[in-house]
PDB file of C-alpha atoms in Angstrom:
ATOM      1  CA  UNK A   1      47.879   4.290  56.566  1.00  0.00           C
ATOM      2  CA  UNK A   2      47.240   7.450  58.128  1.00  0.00           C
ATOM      3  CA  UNK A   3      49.069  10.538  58.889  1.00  0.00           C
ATOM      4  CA  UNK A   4      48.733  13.109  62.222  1.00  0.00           C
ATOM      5  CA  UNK A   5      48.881  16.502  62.415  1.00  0.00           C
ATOM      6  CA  UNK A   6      47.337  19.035  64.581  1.00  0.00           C
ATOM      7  CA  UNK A   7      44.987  21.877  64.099  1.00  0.00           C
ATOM      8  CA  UNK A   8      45.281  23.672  67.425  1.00  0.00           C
ATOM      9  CA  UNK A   9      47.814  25.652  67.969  1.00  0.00           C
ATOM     10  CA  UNK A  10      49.431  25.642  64.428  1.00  0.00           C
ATOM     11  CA  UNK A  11      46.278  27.238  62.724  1.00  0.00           C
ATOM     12  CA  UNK A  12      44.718  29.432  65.443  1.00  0.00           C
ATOM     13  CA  UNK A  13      43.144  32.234  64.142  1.00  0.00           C
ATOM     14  CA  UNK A  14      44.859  35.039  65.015  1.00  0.00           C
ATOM     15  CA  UNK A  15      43.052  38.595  65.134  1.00  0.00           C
ATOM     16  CA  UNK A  16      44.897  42.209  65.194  1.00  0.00           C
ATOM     17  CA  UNK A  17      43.420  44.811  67.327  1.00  0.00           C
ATOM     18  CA  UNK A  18      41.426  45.760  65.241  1.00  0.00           C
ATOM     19  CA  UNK A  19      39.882  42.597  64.759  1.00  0.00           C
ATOM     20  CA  UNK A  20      41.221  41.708  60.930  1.00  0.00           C
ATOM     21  CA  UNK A  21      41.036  37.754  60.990  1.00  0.00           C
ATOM     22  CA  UNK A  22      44.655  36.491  59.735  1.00  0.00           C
ATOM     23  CA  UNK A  23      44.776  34.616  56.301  1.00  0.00           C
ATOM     24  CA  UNK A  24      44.989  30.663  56.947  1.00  0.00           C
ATOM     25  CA  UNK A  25      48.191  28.883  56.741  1.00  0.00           C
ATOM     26  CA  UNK A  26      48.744  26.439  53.898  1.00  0.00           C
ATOM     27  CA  UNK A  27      49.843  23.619  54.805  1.00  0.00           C
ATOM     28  CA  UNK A  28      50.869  20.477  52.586  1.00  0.00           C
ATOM     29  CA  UNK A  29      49.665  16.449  53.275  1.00  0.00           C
ATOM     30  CA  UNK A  30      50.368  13.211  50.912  1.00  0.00           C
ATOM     31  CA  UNK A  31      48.133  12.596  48.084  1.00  0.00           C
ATOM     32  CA  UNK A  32      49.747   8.696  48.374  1.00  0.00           C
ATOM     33  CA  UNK A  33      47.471   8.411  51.612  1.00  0.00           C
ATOM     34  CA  UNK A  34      43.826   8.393  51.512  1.00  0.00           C
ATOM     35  CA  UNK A  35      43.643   9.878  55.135  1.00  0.00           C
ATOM     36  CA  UNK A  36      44.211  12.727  57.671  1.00  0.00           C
ATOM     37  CA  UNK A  37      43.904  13.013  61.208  1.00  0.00           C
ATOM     38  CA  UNK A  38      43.478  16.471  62.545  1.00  0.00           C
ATOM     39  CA  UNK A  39      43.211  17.622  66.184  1.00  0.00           C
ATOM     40  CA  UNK A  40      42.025  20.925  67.120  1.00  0.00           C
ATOM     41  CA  UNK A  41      42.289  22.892  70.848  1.00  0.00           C
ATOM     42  CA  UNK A  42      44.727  20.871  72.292  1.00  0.00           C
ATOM     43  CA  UNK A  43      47.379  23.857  73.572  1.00  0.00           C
ATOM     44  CA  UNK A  44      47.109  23.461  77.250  1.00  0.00           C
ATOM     45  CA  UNK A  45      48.557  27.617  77.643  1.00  0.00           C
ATOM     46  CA  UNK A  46      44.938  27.889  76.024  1.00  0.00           C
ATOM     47  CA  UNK A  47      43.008  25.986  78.084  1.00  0.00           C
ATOM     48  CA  UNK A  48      43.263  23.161  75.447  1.00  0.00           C
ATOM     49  CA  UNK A  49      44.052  18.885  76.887  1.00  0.00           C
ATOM     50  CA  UNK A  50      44.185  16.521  74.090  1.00  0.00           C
ATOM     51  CA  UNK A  51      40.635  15.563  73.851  1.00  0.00           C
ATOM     52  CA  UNK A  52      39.760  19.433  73.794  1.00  0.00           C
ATOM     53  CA  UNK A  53      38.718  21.926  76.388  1.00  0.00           C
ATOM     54  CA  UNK A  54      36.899  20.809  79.461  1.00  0.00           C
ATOM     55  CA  UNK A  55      32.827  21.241  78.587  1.00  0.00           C
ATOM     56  CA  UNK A  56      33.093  22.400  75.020  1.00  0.00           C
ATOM     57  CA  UNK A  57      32.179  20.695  71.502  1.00  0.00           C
ATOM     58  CA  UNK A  58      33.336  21.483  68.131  1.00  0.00           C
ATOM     59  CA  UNK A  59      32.216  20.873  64.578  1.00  0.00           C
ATOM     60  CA  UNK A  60      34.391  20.328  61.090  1.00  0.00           C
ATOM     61  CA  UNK A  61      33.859  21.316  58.060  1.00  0.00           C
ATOM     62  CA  UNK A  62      36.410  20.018  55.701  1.00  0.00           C
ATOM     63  CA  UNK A  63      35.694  21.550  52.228  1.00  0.00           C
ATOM     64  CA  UNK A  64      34.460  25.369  53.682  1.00  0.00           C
ATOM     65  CA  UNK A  65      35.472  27.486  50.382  1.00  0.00           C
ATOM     66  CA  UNK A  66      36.843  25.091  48.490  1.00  0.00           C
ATOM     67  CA  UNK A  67      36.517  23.664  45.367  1.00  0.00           C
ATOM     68  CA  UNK A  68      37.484  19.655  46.007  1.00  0.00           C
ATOM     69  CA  UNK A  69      35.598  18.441  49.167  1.00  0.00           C
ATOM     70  CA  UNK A  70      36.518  16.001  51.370  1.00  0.00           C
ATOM     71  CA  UNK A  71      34.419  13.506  53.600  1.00  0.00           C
ATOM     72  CA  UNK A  72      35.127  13.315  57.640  1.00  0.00           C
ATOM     73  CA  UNK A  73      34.284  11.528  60.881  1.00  0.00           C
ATOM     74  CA  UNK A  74      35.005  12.104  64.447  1.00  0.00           C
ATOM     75  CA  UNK A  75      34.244  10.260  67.276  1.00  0.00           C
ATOM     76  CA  UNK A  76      32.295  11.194  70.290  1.00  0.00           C
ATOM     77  CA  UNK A  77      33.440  13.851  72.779  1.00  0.00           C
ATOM     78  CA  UNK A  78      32.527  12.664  76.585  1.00  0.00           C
ATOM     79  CA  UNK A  79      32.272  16.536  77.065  1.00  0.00           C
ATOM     80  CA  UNK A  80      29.846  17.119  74.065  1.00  0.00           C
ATOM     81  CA  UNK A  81      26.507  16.341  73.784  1.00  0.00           C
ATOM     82  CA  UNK A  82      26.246  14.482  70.771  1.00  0.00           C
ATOM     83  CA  UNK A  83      28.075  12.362  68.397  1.00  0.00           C
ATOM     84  CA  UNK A  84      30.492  13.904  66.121  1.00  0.00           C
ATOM     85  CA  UNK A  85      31.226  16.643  67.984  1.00  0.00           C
ATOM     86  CA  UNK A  86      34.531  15.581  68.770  1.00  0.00           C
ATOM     87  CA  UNK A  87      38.139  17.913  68.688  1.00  0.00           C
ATOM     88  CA  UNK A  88      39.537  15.008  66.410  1.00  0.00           C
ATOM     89  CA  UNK A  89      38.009  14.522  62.816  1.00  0.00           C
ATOM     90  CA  UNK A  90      39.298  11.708  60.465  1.00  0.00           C
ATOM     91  CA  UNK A  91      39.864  13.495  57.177  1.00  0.00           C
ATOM     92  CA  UNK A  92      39.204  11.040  54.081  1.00  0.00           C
ATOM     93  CA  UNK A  93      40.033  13.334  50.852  1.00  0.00           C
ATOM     94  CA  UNK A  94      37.879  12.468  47.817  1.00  0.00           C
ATOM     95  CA  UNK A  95      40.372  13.562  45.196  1.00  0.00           C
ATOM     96  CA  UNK A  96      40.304  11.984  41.849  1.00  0.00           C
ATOM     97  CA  UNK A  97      44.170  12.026  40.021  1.00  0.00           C
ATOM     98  CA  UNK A  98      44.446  12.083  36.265  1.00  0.00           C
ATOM     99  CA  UNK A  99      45.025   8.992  34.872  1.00  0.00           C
ATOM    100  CA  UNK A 100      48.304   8.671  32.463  1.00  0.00           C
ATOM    101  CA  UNK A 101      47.979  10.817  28.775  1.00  0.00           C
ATOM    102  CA  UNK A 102      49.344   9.327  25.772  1.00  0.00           C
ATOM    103  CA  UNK A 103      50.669  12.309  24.232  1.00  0.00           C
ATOM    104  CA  UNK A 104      52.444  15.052  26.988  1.00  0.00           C
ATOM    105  CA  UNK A 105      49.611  16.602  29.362  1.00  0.00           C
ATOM    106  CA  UNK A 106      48.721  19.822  29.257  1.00  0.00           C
ATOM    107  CA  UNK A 107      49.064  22.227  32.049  1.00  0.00           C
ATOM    108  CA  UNK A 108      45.730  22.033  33.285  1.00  0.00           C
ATOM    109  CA  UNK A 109      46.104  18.381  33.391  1.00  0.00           C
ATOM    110  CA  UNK A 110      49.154  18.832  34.865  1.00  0.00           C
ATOM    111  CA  UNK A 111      47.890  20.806  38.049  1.00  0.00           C
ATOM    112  CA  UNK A 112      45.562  18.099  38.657  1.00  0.00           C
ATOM    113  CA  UNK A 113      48.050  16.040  40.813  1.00  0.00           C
ATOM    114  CA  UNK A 114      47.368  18.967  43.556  1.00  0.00           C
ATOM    115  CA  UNK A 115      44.321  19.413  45.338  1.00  0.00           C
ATOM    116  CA  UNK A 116      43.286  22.406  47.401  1.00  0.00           C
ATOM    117  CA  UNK A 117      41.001  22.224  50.653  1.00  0.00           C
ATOM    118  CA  UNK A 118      39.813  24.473  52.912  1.00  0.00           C
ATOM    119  CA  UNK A 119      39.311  23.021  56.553  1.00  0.00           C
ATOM    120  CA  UNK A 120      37.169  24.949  59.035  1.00  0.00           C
ATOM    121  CA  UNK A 121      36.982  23.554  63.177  1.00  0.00           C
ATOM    122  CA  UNK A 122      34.447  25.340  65.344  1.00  0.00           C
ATOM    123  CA  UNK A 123      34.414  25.279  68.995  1.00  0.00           C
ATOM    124  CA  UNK A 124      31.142  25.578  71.275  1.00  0.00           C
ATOM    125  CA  UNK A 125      30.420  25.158  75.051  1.00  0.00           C
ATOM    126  CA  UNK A 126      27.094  26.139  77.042  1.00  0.00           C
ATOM    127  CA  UNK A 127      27.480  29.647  76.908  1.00  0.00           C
ATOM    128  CA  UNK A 128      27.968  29.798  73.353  1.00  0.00           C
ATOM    129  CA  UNK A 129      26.360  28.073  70.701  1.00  0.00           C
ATOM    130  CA  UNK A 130      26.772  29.258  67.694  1.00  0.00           C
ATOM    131  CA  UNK A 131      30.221  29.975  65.918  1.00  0.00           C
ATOM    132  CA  UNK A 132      31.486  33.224  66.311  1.00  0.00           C
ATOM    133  CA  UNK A 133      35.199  34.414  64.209  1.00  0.00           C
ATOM    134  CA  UNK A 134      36.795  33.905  67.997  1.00  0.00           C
ATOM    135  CA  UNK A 135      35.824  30.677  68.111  1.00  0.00           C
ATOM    136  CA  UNK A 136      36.724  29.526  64.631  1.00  0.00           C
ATOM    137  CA  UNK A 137      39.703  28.347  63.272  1.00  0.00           C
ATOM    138  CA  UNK A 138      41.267  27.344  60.009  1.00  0.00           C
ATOM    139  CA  UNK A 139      43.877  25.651  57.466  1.00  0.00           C
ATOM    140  CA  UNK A 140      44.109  25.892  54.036  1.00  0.00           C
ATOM    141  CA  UNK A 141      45.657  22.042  52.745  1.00  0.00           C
ATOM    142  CA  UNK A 142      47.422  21.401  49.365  1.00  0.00           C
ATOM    143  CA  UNK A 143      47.029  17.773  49.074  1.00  0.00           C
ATOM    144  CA  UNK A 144      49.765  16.362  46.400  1.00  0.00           C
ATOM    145  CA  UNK A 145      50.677  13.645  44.707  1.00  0.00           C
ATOM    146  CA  UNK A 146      53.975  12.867  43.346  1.00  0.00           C
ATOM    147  CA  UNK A 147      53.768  11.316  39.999  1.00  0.00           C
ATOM    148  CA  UNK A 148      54.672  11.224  36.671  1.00  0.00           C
ATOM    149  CA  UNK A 149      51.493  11.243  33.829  1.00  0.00           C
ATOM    150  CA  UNK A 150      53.883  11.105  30.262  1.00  0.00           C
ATOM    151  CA  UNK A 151      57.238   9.503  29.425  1.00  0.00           C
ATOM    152  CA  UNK A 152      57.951  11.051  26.319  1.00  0.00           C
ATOM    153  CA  UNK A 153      61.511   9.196  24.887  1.00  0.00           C
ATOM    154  CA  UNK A 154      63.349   8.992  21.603  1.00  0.00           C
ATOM    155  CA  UNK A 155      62.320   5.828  20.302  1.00  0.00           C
ATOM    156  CA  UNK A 156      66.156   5.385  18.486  1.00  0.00           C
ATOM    157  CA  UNK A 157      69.539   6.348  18.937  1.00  0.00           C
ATOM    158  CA  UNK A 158      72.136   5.544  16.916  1.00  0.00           C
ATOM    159  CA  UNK A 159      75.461   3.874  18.494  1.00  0.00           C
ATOM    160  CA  UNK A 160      77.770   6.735  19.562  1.00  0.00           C
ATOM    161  CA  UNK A 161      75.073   9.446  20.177  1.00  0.00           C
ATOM    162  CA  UNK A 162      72.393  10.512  22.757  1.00  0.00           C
ATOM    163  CA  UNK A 163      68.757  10.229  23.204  1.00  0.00           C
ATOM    164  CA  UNK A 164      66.346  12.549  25.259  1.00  0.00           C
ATOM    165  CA  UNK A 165      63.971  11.664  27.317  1.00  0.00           C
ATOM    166  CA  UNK A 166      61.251  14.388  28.122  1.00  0.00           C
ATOM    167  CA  UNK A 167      58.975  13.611  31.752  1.00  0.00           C
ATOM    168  CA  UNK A 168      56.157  15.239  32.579  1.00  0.00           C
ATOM    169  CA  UNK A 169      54.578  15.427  36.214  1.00  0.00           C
ATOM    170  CA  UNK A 170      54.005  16.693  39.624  1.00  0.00           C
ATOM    171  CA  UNK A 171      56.109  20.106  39.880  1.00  0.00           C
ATOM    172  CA  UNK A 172      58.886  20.551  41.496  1.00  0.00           C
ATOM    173  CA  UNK A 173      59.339  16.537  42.371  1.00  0.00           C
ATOM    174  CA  UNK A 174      62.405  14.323  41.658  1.00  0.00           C
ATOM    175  CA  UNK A 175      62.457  11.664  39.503  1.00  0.00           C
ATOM    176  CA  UNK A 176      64.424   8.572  40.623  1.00  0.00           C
ATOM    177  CA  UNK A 177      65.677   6.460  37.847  1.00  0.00           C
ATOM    178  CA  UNK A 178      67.739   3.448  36.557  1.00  0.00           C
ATOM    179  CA  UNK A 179      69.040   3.134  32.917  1.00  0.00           C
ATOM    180  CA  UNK A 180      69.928   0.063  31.564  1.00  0.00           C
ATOM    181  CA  UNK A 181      72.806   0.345  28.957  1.00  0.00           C
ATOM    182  CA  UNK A 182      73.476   3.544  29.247  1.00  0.00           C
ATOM    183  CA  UNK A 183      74.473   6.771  31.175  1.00  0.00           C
ATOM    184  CA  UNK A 184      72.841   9.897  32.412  1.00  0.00           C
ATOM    185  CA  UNK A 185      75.120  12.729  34.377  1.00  0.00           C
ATOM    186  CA  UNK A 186      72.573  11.786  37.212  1.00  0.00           C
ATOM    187  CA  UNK A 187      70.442   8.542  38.777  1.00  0.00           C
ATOM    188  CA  UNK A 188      67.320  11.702  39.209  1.00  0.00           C
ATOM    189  CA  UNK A 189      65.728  14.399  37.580  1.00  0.00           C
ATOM    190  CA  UNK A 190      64.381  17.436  38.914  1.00  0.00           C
ATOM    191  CA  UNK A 191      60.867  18.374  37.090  1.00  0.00           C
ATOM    192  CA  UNK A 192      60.255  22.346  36.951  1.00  0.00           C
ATOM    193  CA  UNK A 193      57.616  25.016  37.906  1.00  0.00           C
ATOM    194  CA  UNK A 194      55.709  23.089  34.967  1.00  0.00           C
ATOM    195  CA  UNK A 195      56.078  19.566  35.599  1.00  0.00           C
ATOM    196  CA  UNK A 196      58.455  18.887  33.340  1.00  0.00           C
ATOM    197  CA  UNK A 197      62.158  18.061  32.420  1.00  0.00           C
ATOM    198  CA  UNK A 198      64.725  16.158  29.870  1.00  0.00           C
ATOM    199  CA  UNK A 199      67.179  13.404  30.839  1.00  0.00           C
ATOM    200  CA  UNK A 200      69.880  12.823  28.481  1.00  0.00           C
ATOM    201  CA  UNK A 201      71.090   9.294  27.778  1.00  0.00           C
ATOM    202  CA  UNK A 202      74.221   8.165  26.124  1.00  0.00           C
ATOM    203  CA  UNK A 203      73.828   4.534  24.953  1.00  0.00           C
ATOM    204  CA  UNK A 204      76.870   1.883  25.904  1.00  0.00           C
ATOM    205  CA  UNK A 205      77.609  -1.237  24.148  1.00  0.00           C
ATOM    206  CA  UNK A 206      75.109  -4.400  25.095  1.00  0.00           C
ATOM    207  CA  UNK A 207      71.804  -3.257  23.295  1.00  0.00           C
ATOM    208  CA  UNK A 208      68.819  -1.315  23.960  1.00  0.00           C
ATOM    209  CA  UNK A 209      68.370   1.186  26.459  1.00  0.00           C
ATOM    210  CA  UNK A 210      65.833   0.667  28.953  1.00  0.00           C
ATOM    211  CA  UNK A 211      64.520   3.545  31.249  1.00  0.00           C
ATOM    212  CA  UNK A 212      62.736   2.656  34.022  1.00  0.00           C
ATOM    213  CA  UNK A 213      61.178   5.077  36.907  1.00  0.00           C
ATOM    214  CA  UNK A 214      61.865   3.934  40.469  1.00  0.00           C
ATOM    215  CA  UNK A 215      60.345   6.393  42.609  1.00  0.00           C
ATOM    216  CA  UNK A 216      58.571  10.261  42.471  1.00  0.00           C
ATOM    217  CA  UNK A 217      59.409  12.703  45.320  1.00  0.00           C
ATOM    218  CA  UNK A 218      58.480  15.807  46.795  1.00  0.00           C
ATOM    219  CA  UNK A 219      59.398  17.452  49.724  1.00  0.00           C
ATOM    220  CA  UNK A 220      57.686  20.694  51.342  1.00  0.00           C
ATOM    221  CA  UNK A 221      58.413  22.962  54.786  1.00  0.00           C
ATOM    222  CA  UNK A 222      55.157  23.536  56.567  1.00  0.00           C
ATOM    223  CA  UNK A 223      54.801  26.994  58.034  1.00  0.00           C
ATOM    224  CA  UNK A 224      55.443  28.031  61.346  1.00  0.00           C
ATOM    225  CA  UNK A 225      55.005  27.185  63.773  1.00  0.00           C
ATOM    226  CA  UNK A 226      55.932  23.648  62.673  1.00  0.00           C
ATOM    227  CA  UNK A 227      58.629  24.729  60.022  1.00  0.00           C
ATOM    228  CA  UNK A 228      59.465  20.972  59.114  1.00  0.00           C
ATOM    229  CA  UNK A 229      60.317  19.729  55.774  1.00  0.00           C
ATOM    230  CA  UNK A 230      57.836  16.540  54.968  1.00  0.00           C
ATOM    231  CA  UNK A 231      58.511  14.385  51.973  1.00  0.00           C
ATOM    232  CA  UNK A 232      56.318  12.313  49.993  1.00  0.00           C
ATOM    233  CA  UNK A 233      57.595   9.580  48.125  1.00  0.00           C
ATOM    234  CA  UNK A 234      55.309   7.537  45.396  1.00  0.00           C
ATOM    235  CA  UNK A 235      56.522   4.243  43.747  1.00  0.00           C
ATOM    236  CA  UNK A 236      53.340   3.456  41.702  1.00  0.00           C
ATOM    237  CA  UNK A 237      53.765   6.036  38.673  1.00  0.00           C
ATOM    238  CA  UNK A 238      50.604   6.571  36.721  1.00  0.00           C
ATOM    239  CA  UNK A 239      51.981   6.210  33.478  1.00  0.00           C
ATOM    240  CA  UNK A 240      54.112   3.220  31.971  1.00  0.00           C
ATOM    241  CA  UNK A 241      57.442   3.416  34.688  1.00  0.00           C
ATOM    242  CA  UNK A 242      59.429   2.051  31.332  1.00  0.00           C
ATOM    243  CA  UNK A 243      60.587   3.812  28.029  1.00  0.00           C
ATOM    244  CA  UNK A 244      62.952   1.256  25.888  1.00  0.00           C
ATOM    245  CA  UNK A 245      64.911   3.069  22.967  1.00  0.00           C
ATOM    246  CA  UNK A 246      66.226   0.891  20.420  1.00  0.00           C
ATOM    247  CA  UNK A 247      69.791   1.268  19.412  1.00  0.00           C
ATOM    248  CA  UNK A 248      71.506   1.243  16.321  1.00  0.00           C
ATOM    249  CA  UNK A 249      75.046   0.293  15.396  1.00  0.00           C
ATOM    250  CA  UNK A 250      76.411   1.847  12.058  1.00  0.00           C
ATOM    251  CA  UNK A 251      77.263   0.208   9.510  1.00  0.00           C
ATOM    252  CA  UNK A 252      80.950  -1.523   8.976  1.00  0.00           C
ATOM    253  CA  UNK A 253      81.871  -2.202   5.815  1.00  0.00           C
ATOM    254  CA  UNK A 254      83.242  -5.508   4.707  1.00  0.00           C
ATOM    255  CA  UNK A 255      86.231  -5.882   2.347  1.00  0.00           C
ATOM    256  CA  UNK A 256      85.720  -6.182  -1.705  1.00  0.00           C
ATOM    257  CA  UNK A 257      85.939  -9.839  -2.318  1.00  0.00           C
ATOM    258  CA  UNK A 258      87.489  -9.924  -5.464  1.00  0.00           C
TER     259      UNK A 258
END
């Protein structure tokens, strides 16, 4: 699956008078899908169309200053003279997500479920050749994925009492959940600044309690001049979706048989 957004007109470079470039808008995509399609110089009050400005070319680099890279092709422009010189490049990011940890993540570990990129679209035509800062443009991308790495949960609870459950993942997400006998104030958790937070469960009568992770969300608002609030939902959690905490009854005493 793929998602669309466009370069153009949402991360032209802007200069002052003095010719200070502007600092890059950050802008947030879905670490779910493994692809992005960008478009660049498509505002038509700019001369832009949606394959670019008449008799220019343009070139990507996707990973300019950055410290994850990504991959990218574009397809031919009829106005360019060569192959991948296209105003439309076909992001593929190349991030690697931790795996689940069997004791609670650190924060480094943690911070791994977001990836920064840097991506850089240069336009050219016949009178200009060579990339100049007017003739530049760029976003800065956080690529995230919501997940959970650690379910860390009481393993007992006796009849009558409550058990915590601590989760540790993406921050800032919500974690949708179902509990099998027995009760939380809420069916989701919010996770913190850290990527983490504790659900309280109250056991009922029927057994064990099972805990079981339906769905991870995040939601974002891009910057201006889009300003829309994008949300990312992931249903295939890293680590185990299920905690089970076995639950105890006390003890009732029979009668002295005499």
């Amino acid at each position: 699956m793929k998602n669309n957004f466009t370069l153009k007109y949402i991360a032209l470079v802007a200069f002052t008078f003095v010719g200070i470039k502007a600092q890059a808008q950050t802008y947030y995509a879905d670490g779910t899908l493994p692809t992005k399609i960008l478009t660049v110089d498509t505002d038509a009050t700019l001369g832009g169309a949606l394959s670019g400005t008449v008799g220019s070319w343009y070139a990507w680099n996707p990973n300019a200053g950055a410290t994850t890279t990504a991959s990218y092709t574009a397809g031919d422009d009829l106005d360019g003279p060569g192959a991948d010189d296209s105003n439309k490049a076909d992001i593929t990011w190349n991030a690697k997500w931790p795996g689940a940890t069997t004791v609670a993540p650190t924060a480094a570990e943690i911070a791994e479920l977001t990836k920064d990129y840097k991506i850089t679209a240069a336009e050219f035509n016949s009178c200009q050749t060579t990339a100049t800062a007017s003739s530049t443009t760029e976003i800065d991308v956080k690529l995230v994925r919501p997940d959970v790495l650690f379910i860390d949960a009481d393993t007992s609870a006796c009849s009558g009492s409550t058990a915590t459950i601590t989760l540790y993942g993406t921050p800032n997400a919500v974690v949708n959940y179902t509990i099998t006998n027995g009760t939380a104030a809420t069916a989701f958790v919010t996770l913190d600044s850290a990527g983490k937070a504790d659900v309280t469960i109250t056991p009922t009568a029927g057994g064990n309690v099972t805990f079981t992770i339906s769905s991870v969300v995040n939601t974002f608002t891009q910057p201006a001049p889009l300003g829309t609030s994008v949300t990312y939902t992931n249903s295939t959690i890293i680590s185990f979706a299920t905690a089970t905490i076995t639950v105890g009854a006390s003890p009732v005493i029979s009668p002295i048989t005499f």
